[in-house]
XYZ file of C-alpha atoms in Angstrom:
115
model
C -16.453 -26.588 7.410
C -19.866 -26.597 5.357
C -20.738 -27.901 1.669
C -21.304 -24.291 0.032
C -18.200 -22.826 1.838
C -15.819 -26.025 0.313
C -18.250 -24.819 -2.550
C -17.060 -21.917 -3.540
C -13.899 -22.616 -2.139
C -13.401 -25.070 -4.569
C -14.790 -22.631 -7.777
C -12.314 -19.740 -6.528
C -9.986 -22.331 -6.824
C -10.503 -23.258 -10.222
C -11.223 -19.681 -11.238
C -7.122 -19.265 -10.051
C -6.462 -22.346 -12.101
C -8.249 -21.026 -15.264
C -6.990 -17.678 -15.096
C -2.674 -16.876 -14.622
C -2.695 -14.442 -15.331
C -4.462 -12.908 -12.449
C -3.297 -15.216 -10.305
C 0.597 -13.593 -10.733
C -1.278 -9.983 -10.118
C -2.684 -11.327 -6.975
C 0.226 -12.540 -5.798
C 2.814 -9.838 -7.328
C -0.250 -7.526 -5.148
C -0.411 -9.583 -2.002
C 3.782 -9.197 -2.142
C 3.659 -5.523 -2.544
C 1.146 -4.679 0.400
C 3.586 -7.249 2.318
C 6.197 -4.752 1.055
C 4.794 -1.586 1.852
C 3.524 -2.564 5.115
C 7.028 -3.752 6.054
C 8.597 -0.670 4.688
C 5.539 1.411 6.771
C 6.779 -0.203 10.441
C 10.213 0.478 9.095
C 10.517 4.226 9.044
C 7.556 4.691 11.973
C 10.624 3.105 13.895
C 13.494 4.896 12.446
C 11.167 7.968 12.930
C 11.148 7.170 16.353
C 14.560 6.468 16.622
C 16.238 10.218 15.173
C 13.371 12.085 17.013
C 12.346 10.016 19.963
C 9.345 11.625 19.647
C 5.726 9.258 20.063
C 4.233 12.528 18.478
C 6.195 12.777 15.250
C 5.843 8.989 14.563
C 2.268 9.107 15.239
C 2.457 12.526 13.331
C 4.235 9.972 10.287
C 1.515 7.082 10.619
C -0.837 9.780 9.774
C 0.604 11.304 6.905
C 0.924 7.715 5.504
C -2.629 7.265 6.094
C -3.657 10.287 5.031
C -3.689 9.591 1.297
C -5.584 6.286 1.358
C -8.735 7.851 3.132
C -8.385 11.220 0.900
C -8.906 8.955 -2.512
C -10.284 5.742 -1.494
C -14.477 7.172 -2.132
C -13.385 9.322 -4.908
C -11.420 6.546 -6.183
C -13.874 4.069 -6.644
C -16.817 6.024 -8.570
C -13.815 6.598 -10.852
C -12.841 2.801 -11.168
C -16.167 1.578 -11.787
C -16.680 4.009 -15.155
C -13.812 3.730 -16.636
C -10.274 1.286 -18.038
C -8.995 -0.867 -15.422
C -6.230 -1.476 -17.328
C -5.196 1.795 -17.306
C -6.624 2.535 -13.922
C -4.089 -0.195 -12.406
C -1.343 1.610 -14.528
C -2.034 5.220 -13.958
C -2.706 3.875 -9.634
C 1.021 3.078 -9.333
C 2.264 6.246 -10.074
C 0.623 8.648 -7.057
C 2.159 4.708 -4.498
C 5.365 5.423 -6.419
C 5.760 9.438 -5.799
C 4.418 8.103 -2.259
C 7.331 5.828 -1.506
C 9.907 8.142 -2.672
C 7.826 10.737 -0.851
C 8.568 8.451 2.384
C 12.111 8.273 2.163
C 12.678 12.112 2.590
C 10.669 11.998 5.571
C 13.171 10.481 8.048
C 15.893 12.960 6.620
C 14.254 16.131 7.028
C 14.015 14.919 10.756
C 17.263 14.593 10.761
C 18.557 17.700 9.685
C 15.000 19.461 11.959
C 16.669 17.546 15.567
C 20.219 19.330 14.217
C 19.396 22.709 15.204
């Protein structure tokens, strides 16, 4: 490792040590994103298991990614102009709604395959 990289790493460690709330926030964010990733894989697998259709599984993953593709750019502009704390709190509302809607997809697919 070069000296400049070592300095960057040590300064990052100092920032994390001096800001325990930020460290806790980042840890919570890491755990949340890991859980979301596992959740997405498990639901995709379940959709495939129920329908036996790779197309249905692909559509599920597309629907899962679509909100990120649509809202990423406008969100960046808004984030530069508004309070960060409010944006974090407001940002979790659609995340929670998306999480709840995800639960309904397998139920819908299961009922549609019975016909």
